[in-house]
Coordinates of C-alpha atoms in Angstrom, one line a residue:
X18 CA 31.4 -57.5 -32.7
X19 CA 29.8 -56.8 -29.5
X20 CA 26.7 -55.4 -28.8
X21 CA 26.1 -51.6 -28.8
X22 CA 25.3 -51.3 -25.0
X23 CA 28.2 -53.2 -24.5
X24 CA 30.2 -50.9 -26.1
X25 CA 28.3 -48.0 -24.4
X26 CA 29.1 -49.5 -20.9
X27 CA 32.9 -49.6 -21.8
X28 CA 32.6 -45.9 -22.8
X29 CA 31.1 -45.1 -19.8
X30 CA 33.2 -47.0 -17.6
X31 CA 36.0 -45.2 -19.3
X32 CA 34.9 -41.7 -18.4
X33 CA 31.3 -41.1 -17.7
X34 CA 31.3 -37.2 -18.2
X35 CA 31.8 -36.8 -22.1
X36 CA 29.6 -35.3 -24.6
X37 CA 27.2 -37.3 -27.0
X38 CA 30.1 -37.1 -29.9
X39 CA 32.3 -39.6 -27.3
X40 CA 29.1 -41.4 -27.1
X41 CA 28.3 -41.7 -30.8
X42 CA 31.6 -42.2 -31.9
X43 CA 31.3 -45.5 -30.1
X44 CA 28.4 -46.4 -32.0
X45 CA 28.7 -45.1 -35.5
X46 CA 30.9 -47.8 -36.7
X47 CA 28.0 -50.1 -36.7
X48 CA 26.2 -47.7 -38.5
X49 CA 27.9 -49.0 -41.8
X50 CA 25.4 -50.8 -43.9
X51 CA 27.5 -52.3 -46.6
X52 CA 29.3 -55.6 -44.7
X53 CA 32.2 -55.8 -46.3
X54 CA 32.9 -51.5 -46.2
X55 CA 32.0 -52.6 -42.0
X56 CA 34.8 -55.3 -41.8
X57 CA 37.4 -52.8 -43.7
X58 CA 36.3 -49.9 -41.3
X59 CA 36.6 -52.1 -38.4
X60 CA 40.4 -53.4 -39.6
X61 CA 39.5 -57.1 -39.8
X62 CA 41.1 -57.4 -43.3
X63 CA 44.8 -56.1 -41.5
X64 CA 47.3 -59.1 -41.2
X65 CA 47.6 -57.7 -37.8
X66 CA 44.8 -55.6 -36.1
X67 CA 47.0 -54.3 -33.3
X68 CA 49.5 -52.4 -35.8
X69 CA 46.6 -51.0 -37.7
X70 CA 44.6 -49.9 -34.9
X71 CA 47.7 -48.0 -33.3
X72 CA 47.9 -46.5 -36.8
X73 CA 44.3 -45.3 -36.1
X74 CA 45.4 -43.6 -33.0
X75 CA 48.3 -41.7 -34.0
X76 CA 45.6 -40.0 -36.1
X77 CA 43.5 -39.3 -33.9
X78 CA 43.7 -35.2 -32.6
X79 CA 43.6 -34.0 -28.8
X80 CA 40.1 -33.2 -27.8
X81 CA 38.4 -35.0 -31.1
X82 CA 36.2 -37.4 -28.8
X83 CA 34.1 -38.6 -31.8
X84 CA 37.9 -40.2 -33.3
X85 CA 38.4 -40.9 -29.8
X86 CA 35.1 -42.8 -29.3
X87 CA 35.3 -44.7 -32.8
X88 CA 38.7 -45.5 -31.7
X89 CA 37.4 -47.1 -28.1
X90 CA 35.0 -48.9 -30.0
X91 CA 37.8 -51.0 -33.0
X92 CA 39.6 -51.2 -29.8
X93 CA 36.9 -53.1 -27.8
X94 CA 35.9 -55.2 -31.4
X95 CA 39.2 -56.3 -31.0
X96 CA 39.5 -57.7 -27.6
X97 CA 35.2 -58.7 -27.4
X98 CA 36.4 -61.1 -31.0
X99 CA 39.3 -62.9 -29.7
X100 CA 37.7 -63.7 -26.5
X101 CA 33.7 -63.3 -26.3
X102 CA 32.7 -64.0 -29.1
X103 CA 35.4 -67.0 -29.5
X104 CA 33.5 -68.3 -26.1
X105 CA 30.5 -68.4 -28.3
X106 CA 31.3 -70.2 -30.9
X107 CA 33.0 -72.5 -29.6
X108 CA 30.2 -73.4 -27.2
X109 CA 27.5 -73.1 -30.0
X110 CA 26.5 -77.0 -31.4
X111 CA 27.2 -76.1 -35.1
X112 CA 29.3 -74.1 -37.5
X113 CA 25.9 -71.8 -38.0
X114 CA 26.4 -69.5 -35.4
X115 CA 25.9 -65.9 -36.9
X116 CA 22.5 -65.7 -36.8
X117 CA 22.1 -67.2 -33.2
X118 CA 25.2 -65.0 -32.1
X119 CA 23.2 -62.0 -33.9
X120 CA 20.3 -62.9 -31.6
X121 CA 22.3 -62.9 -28.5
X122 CA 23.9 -60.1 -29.2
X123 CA 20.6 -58.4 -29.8
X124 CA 18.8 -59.7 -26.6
X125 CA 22.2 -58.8 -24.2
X126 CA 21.8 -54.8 -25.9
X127 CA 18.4 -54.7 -24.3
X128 CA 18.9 -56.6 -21.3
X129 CA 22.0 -53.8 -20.4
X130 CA 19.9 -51.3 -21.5
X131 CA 17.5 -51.7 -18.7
X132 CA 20.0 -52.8 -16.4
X133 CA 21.8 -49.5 -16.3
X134 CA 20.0 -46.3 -14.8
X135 CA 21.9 -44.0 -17.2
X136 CA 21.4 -45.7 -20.4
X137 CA 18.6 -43.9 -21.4
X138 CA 20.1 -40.6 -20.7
X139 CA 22.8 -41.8 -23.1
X140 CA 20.7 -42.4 -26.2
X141 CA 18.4 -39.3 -25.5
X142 CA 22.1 -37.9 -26.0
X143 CA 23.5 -39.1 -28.8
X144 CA 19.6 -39.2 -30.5
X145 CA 19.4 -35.6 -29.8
X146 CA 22.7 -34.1 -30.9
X147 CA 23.8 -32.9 -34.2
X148 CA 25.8 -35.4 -35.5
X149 CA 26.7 -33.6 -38.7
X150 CA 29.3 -31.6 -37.1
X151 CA 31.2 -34.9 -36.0
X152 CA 31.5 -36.2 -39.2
X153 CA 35.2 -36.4 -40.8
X154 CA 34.8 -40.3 -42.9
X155 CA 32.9 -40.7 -45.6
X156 CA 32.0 -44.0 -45.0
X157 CA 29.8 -42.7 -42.1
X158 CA 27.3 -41.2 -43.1
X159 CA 24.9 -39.2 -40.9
X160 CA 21.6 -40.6 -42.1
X161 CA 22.9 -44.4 -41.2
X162 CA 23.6 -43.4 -38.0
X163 CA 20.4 -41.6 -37.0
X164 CA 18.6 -44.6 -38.5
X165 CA 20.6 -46.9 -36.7
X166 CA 20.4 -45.3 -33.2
X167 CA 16.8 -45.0 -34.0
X168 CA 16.1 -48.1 -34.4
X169 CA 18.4 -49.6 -31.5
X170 CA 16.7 -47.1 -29.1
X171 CA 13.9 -48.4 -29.8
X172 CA 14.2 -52.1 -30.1
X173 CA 15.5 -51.3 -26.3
X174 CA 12.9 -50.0 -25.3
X175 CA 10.9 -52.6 -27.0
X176 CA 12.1 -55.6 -24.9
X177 CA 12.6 -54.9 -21.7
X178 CA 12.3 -58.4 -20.4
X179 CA 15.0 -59.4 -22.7
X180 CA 17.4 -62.5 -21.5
X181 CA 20.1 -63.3 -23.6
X182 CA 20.8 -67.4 -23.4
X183 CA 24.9 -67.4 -23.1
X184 CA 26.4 -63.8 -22.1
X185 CA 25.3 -62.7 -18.6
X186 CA 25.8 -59.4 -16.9
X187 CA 28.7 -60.4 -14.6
X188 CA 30.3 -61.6 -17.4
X189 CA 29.9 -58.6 -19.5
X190 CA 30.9 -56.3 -16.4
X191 CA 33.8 -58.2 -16.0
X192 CA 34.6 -57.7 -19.9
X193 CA 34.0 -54.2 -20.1
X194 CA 36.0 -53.4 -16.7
X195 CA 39.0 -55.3 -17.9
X196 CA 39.2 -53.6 -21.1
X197 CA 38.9 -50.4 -20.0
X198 CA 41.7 -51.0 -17.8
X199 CA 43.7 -52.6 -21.2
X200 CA 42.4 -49.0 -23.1
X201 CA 43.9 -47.0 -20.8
X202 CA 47.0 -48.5 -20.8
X203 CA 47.4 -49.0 -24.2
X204 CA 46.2 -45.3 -25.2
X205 CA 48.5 -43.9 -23.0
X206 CA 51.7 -46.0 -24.5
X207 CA 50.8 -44.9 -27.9
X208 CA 50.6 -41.2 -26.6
X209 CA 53.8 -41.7 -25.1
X210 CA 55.1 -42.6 -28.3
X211 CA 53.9 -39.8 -30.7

């Protein structure tokens, strides 16, 4: 999984005028504490990701930009594990890369954050709404993601000479402008579809 601000610049990229459910919907997903409920959630126990994800959005209702949000955010899981995070591993020197990819991961989230002017605008947003209303899964839970945008936030604003050793911000942009491109066209065959 990427980063959060890396799923926050996808968002973004994708439409920059939508309300703080858009913007938390991208982000609760990693607000699941239990790993294995996270992987489930996130469809990385489906045989094949693709069919389970468009199964996701056929559910998902006109105007319901929380679904819409989570559903940007399995989408760009998706594409960031069979390329970005496949780069890293494959460049990393043994088969114990979690923990260093964790750190990376960490260190690019704060990097971005300070890189882009509207990022803090963003989590003020999403910190400041009332997330209860959003809610329709019960394996989101409200508190979890307070506590985690909480703690992100400020782990941002913590490090703001943070350098992250293998992704760089070209490379990210590149990333996040490419899926979005992907997202729209593959949102738009599925709503052809329905």
């Amino acid at each position: 999984m990427p980063s959060s601000m890396v799923h926050l610049i996808t968002a973004y990229k994708y439409n920059p005028n939508l309300s703080a459910e858009f913007w938390v919907g991208n982000i609760a997903p990693d607000s699941i504490i239990d790993w294995k409920e996270r992987d489930k959630f996130h469809l990385r126990n489906e045989h094949d990701r693709q069919i389970a994800l468009i199964e996701f959005a056929k559910s998902v209702e006109k105007d319901d930009w929380f679904s819409e949000g989570i559903l940007l955010h399995l989408f760009v899981d998706w594409k960031w594990d069979e390329d970005m995070r496949q780069q890293f591993i494959h460049n990393h020197s043994s088969d114990d890369w979690f923990l260093p990819y964790r750190n990376e991961i960490g260190l690019l989230s704060a990097r971005l954050y300070h890189y882009h002017d509207w990022s803090k605008r963003i989590w003020e947003d999403m910190i400041g709404c009332n997330i209860l209303k959003y809610i329709k899964t019960d394996v989101i839970r409200v508190e979890n993601i307070i506590d985690f945008l909480n703690r992100a936030n400020n782990y941002h604003i913590k490090n703001p000479l943070a350098q992250p050793l293998f992704y760089s911000i070209e490379a990210i942009e590149e990333f996040t402008s490419k899926v979005v491109k992907d997202y729209d066209t593959w949102r738009s065959s599925i709503l052809n579809r329905i």
